[in-house]
XYZ file of C-alpha atoms in Angstrom:
469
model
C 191.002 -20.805 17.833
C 189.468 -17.798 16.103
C 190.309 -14.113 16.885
C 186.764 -12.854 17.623
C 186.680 -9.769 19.449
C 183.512 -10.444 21.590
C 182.444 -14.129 23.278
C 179.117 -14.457 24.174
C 177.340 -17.284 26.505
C 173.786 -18.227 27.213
C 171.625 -20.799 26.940
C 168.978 -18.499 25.515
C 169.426 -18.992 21.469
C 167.388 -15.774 20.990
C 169.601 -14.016 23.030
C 172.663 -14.953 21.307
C 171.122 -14.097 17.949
C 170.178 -10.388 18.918
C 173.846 -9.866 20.559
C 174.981 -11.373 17.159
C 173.115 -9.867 14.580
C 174.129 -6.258 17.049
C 177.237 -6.632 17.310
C 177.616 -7.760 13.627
C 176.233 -4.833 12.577
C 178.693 -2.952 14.065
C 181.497 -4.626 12.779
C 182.260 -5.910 15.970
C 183.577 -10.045 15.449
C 181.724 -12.319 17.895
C 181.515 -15.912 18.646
C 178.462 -17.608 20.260
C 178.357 -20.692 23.058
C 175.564 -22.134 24.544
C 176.940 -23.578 27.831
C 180.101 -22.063 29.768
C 181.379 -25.477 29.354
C 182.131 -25.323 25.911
C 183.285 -21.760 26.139
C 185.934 -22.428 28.464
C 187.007 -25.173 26.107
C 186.995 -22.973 23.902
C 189.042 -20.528 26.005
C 192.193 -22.559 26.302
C 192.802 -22.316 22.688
C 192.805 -17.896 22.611
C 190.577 -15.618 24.039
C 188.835 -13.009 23.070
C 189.049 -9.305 24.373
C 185.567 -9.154 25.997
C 182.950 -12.051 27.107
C 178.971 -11.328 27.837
C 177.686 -13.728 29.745
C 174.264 -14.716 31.154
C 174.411 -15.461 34.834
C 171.685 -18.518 35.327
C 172.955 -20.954 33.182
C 172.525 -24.718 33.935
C 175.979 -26.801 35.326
C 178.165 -24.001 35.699
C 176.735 -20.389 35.705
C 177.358 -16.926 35.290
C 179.264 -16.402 38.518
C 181.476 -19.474 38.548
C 182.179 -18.554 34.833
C 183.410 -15.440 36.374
C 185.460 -16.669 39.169
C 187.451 -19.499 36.898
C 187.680 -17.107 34.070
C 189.079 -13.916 36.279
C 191.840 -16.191 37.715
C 193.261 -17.269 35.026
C 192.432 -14.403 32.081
C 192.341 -11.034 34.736
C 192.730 -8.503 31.529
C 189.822 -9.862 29.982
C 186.541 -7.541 30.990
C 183.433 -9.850 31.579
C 179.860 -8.663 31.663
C 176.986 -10.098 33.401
C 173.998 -10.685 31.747
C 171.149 -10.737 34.595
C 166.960 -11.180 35.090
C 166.001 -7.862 37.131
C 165.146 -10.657 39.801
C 168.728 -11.851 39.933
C 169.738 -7.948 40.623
C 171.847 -8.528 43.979
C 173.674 -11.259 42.393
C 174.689 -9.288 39.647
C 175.829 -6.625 42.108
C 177.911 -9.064 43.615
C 178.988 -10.150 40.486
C 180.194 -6.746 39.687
C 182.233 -6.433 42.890
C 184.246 -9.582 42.658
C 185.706 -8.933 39.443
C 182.370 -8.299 36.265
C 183.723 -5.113 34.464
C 179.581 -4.524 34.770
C 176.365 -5.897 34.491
C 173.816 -5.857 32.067
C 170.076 -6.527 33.324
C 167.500 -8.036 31.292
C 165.245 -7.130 29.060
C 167.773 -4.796 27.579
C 167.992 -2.241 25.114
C 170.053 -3.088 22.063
C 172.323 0.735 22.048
C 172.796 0.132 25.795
C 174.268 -3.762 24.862
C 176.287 -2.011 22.154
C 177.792 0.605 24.225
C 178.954 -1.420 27.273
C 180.426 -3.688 25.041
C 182.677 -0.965 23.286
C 183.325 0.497 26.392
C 184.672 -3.122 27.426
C 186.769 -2.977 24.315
C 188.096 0.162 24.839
C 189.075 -0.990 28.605
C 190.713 -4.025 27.102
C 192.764 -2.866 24.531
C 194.035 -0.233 27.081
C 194.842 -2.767 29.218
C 196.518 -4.423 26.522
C 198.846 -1.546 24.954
C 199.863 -1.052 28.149
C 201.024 -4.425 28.607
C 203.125 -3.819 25.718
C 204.634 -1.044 26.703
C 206.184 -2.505 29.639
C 207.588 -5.516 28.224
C 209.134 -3.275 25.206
C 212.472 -3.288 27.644
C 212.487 -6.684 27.968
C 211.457 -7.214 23.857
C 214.547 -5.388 22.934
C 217.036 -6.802 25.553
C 216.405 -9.547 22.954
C 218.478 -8.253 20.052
C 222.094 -8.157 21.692
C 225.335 -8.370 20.409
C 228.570 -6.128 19.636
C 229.518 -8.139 16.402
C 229.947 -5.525 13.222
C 227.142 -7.242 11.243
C 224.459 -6.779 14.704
C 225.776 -3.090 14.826
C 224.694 -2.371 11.112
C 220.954 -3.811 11.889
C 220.742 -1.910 15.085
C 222.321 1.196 12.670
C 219.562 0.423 10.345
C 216.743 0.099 12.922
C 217.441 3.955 13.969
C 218.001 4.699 10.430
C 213.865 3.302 9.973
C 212.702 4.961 13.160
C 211.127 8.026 11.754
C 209.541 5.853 9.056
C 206.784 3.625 8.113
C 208.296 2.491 5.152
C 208.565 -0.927 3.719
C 211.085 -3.183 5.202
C 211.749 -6.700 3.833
C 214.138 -8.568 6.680
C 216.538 -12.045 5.289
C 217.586 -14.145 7.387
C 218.256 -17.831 8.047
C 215.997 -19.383 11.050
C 216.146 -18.638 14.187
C 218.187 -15.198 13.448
C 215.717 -13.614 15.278
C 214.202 -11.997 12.544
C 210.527 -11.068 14.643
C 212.384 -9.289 17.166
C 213.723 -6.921 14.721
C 210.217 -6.594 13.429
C 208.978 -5.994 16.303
C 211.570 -3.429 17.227
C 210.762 -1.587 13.711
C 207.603 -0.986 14.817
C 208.258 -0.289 18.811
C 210.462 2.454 17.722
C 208.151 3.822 14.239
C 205.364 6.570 14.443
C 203.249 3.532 14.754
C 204.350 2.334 18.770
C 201.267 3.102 19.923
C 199.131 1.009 17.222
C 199.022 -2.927 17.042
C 201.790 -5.032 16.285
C 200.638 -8.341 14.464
C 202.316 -11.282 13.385
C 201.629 -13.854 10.877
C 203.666 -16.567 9.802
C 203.116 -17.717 6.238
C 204.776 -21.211 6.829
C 202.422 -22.059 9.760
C 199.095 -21.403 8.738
C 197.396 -24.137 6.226
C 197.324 -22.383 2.602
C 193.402 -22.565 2.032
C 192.708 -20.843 5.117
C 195.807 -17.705 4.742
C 193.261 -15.748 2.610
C 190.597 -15.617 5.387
C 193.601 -15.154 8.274
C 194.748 -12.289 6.431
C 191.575 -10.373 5.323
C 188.776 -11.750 7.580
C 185.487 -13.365 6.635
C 181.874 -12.507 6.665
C 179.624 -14.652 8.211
C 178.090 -18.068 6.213
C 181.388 -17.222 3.683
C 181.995 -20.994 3.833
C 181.274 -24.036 5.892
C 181.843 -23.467 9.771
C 182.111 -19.272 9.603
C 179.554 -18.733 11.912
C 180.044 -14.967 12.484
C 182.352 -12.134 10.861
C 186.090 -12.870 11.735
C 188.339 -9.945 11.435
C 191.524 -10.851 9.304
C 194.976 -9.605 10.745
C 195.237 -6.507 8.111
C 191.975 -5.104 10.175
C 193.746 -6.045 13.540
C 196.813 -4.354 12.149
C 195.101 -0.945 11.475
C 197.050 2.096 12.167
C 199.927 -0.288 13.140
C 202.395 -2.778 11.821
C 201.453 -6.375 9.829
C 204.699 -8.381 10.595
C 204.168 -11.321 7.146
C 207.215 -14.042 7.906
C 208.473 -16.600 5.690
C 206.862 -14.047 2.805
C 208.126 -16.405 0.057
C 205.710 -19.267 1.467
C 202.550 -17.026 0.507
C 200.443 -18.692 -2.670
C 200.658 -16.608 -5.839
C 196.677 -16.218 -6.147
C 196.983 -14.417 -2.265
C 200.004 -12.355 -3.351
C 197.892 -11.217 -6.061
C 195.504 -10.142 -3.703
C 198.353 -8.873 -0.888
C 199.392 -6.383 -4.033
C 196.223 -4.637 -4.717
C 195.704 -3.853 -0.256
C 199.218 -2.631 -0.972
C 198.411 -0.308 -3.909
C 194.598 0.681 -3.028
C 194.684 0.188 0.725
C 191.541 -1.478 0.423
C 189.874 -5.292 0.106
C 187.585 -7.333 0.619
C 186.980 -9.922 3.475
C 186.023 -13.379 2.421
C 182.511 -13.318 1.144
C 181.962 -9.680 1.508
C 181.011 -6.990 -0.739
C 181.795 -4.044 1.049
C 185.520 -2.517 1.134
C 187.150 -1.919 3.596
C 189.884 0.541 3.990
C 193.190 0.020 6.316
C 196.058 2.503 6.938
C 198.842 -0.513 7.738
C 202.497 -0.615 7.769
C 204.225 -4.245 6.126
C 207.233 -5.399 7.526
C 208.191 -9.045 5.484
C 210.669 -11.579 6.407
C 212.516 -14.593 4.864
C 214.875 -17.512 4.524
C 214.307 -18.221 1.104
C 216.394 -15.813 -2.053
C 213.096 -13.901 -3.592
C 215.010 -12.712 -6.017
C 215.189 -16.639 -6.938
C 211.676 -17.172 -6.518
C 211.100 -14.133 -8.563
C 213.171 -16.169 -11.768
C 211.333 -18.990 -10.692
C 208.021 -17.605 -11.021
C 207.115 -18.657 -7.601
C 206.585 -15.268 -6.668
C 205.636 -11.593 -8.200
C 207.958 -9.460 -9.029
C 205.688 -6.405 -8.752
C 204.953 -7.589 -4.915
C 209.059 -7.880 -4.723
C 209.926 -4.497 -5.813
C 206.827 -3.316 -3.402
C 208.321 -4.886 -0.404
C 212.362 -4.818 -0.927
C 212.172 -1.087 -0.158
C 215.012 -1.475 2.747
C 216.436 -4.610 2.981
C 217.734 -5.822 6.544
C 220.167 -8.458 6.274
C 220.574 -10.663 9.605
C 223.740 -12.638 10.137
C 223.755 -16.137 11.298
C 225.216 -16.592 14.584
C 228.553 -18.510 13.271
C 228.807 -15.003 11.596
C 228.674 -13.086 14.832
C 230.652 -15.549 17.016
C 231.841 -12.993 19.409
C 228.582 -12.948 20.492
C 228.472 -16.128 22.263
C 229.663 -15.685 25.080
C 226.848 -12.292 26.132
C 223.778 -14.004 24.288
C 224.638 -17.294 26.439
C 224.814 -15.101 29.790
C 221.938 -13.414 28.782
C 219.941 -16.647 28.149
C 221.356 -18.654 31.071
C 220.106 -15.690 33.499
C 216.698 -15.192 31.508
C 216.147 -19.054 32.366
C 216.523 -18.726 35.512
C 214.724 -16.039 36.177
C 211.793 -17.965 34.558
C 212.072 -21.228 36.879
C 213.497 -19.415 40.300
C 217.422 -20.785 40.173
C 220.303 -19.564 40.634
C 221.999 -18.649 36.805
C 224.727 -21.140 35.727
C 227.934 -20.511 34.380
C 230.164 -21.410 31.747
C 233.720 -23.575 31.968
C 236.059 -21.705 29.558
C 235.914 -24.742 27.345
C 232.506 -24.943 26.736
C 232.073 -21.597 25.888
C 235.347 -22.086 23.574
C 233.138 -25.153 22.187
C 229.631 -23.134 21.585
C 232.172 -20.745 19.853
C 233.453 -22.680 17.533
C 229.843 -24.803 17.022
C 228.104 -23.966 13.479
C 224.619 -23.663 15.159
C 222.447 -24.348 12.152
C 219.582 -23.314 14.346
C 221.439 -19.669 15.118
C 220.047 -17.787 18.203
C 216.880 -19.795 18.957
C 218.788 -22.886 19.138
C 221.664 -21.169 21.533
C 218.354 -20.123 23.748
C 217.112 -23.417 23.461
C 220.311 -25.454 24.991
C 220.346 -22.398 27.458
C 217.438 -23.430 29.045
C 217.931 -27.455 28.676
C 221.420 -26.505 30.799
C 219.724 -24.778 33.353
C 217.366 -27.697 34.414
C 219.469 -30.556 33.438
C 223.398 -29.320 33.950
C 224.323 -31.233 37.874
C 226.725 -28.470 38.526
C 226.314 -24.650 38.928
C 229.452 -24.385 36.082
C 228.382 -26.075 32.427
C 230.706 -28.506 31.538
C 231.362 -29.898 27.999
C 229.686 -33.158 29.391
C 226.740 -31.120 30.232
C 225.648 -30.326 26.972
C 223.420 -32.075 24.736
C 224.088 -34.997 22.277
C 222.836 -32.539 19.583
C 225.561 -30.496 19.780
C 228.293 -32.798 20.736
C 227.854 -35.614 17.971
C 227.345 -32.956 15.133
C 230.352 -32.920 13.276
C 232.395 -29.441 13.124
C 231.594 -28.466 9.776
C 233.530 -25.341 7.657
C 232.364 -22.463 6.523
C 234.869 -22.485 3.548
C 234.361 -25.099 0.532
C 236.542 -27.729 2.089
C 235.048 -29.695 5.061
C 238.273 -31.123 6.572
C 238.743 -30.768 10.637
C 242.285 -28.881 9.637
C 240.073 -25.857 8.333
C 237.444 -25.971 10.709
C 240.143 -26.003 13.251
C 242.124 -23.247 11.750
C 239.046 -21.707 11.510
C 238.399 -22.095 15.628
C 242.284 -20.570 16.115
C 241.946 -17.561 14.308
C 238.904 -16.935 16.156
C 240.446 -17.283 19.282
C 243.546 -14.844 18.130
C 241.185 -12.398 17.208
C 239.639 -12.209 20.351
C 243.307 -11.933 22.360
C 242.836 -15.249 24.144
C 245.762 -16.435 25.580
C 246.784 -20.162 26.545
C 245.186 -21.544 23.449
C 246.598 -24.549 23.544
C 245.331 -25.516 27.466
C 242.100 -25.211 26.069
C 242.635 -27.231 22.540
C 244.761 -29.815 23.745
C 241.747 -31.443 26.575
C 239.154 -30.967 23.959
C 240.858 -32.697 21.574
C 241.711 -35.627 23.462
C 238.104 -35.399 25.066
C 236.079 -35.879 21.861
C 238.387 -38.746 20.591
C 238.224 -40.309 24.195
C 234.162 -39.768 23.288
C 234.594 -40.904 19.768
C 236.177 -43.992 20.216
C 234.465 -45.309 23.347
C 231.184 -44.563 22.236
C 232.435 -46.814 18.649
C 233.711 -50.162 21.134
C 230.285 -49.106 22.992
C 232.052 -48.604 26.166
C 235.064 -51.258 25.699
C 238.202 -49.058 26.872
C 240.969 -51.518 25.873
C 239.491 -51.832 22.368
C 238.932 -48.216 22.699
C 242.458 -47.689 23.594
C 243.684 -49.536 20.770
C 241.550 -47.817 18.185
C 243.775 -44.827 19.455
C 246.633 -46.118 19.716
C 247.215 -45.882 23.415
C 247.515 -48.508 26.193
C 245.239 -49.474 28.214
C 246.702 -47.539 31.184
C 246.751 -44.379 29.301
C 243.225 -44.018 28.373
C 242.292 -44.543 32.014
C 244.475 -41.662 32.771
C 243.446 -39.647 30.392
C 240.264 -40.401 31.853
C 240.710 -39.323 35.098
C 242.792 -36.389 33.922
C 239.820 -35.086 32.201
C 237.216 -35.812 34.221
C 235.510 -38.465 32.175
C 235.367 -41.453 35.075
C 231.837 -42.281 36.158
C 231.162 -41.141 39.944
């Protein structure tokens, strides 16, 4: 849904166009709906930051607008259009929850200056929002691994500064976080932090996402859209997956860069923004650059500090306090009691490659709390993704000797004794699994495939915990 700053909703088309053409004028983004119906449609795809609405209104009016809207969006201030007549009902409206009431006929500055004060109250509201959940944002980026100490190094390094930062990193690395701790700990705290992801946003419409629109710009812009580098103003534009941006809109991304100025879509009036860039990838630019998928000018521009993220097979002593930290955060979220790991299934997640690095760890942390039986994770607990995936190697061979070499050393670096009492069941576990998921469930032909009798796989079975209740 679009980003307008102002909603507004009555069934009075003249109405709408004043408010409109007013608030346009300003350079104030608004959308239009004739019916609360469609508004609250509307509403469960975003919201805006303040809503003027017209209190008689046929099926649903003014004041049940109010009441649905307040319960589920408090932040966002409402005002109540009213008829002089209607004046006690707007009173009321105004003590169960309007931010105020404007009564009709009214005069245009008066419209305008409510309305700013509403956006004013909302975007107070909202920055300090933020600032409480900046404890919680940064709890995010854990971990005592030497390559996580060097981006937390950097990050104070880059806290006086608004400088460029371009951020590599595979998915999932949690490259937003450290964006979004960049700017949470910059001159610029105080000013918005906005996001944009290059990959997810259809490539005809990133030009008009980035720089806004002006109204009748193309087929369905019915008002003036701000673009994210006005939302960003003063603050920090966070651009991931940088090396997905067309050529003809880095073009464009270069000049804002170097003039601090553009254009929106279908306007002809600049407009100038003071706006930090923080850029993010998975992709080698310096390929893309040889390529000629992407500028070299805009490179240079943006790899002013480079912040290079591990992956989380890099950082595997990390496991084990980004898993606690995710099984509790879980919980928290659906009112349990946090699980725990078995030694060897945290030995397992530590020697897992985790192609999907710290999102997919967060992920599985969550599927365990609702669908582990037990209050300790098991092996058997986790999911099929994890568990079929072959162990591959970091190193150029793929054999199981190296990735298992590989899994030893770890453990010897970390001083873990009694490596063996955790090897030895998880070997024989996952051929157990192996071969009786091949015979689909046949043990003696399972047995045989190992080389075992009958009688011993049963044991081992039991031994390990692998019988059916």
């Amino acid at each position: 849904m679009n980003n307008e700053q102002v909603w507004i909703v009555d069934d009075d088309s003249s109405i709408r166009w004043v408010l409109e053409k007013a608030l346009s004028g300003e350079n104030i983004s608004c959308a239009s709906f004739d019916s609360a119906e469609n508004m609250l449609i509307a509403l469960s795809h975003g919201q805006p930051e303040v809503i003027i609405s017209d209190i008689r209104m046929p099926n649903i009016d003014g004041m049940e607008l109010l009441n649905q809207v307040s319960q589920e969006f408090p932040d966002i201030p409402i005002i109540i259009m009213t008829a002089h007549s209607d004046l006690d009902s707007a009173v009321n409206a105004y003590q169960g929850g309007a931010f105020e009431y404007l009564p009709k006929p009214f005069d245009i500055d008066e419209a305008l200056s409510l309305t700013k004060r509403a956006l004013v109250h909302a975007r107070e509201k909202s920055s300090h929002k933020k600032q409480q959940a900046t404890p919680q944002t940064s709890v995010g980026i854990i971990g005592e691994a030497p390559s996580m100490q060097e981006v937390f190094r950097a990050i104070g390094r880059l806290s006086r500064s608004s400088i460029s930062v371009l951020i590599n990193g595979e998915s999932g690395t949690g490259k937003e976080l450290v964006a979004h701790a960049l700017h949470m700990h910059s001159p610029r705290s105080q000013a918005p932090f906005i996001p944009l992801n290059m990959a997810a946003i259809p490539k005809d419409l990133i030009e008009s996402e980035l720089f806004g629109h002006e109204k009748g710009a193309f087929t369905g812009a019915n008002s003036v859209r701000q673009g994210r580098f006005e939302q960003a103003h003063n603050g920090t534009l966070f651009l991931d997956e940088i090396g997905d941006m067309p050529l003809d809109i880095q073009t464009r991304l270069l000049r804002v860069l170097a003039d601090g100025q553009f254009y929106r879509v279908g306007g002809h009036s600049p407009i100038q923004v003071d706006v930090r860039i923080i850029a993010a990838t998975h992709q080698n630019l310096e390929v893309q650059v040889n390529n000629g998928d992407f500028r070299e000018d805009l490179f240079h521009r943006l790899n002013v500090i480079r912040i290079q993220l591990p992956s989380l097979r890099e950082r595997r002593e990390d496991i084990n306090q980004l898993t606690h930290h995710f099984l509790k955060l879980a919980a928290n979220e659906l009112g349990v009691e946090p699980k725990t790991l078995h030694k060897s299934t945290l030995a397992f997640l530590e020697q897992y490659q985790w192609p999907g690095n710290v999102r997919q760890l967060e992920n599985i942390c969550r599927f365990l709390t609702v669908m582990a039986s037990g209050k300790e994770i098991l092996i058997d607990d986790l999911p099929a993704e994890i568990t079929s995936t072959p162990i591959a190697s970091n190193t150029t061979s793929t054999s199981w000797q190296d990735g298992l070499r590989q899994w030893v050393n770890n453990q010897l670096t970390l001083g873990n004794d009694d490596i063996l009492d955790t090897a030895l069941p998880e070997f024989e576990r996952i051929l157990l699994q192996c071969a009786l998921s091949h015979t689909q469930g046949h043990k003696q032909e399972a047995a045989k495939k190992l080389g075992w009798g009958r009688n011993t796989l049963t044991r081992k079975l039991k031994e390990l915990n692998m019988l059916p209740d």
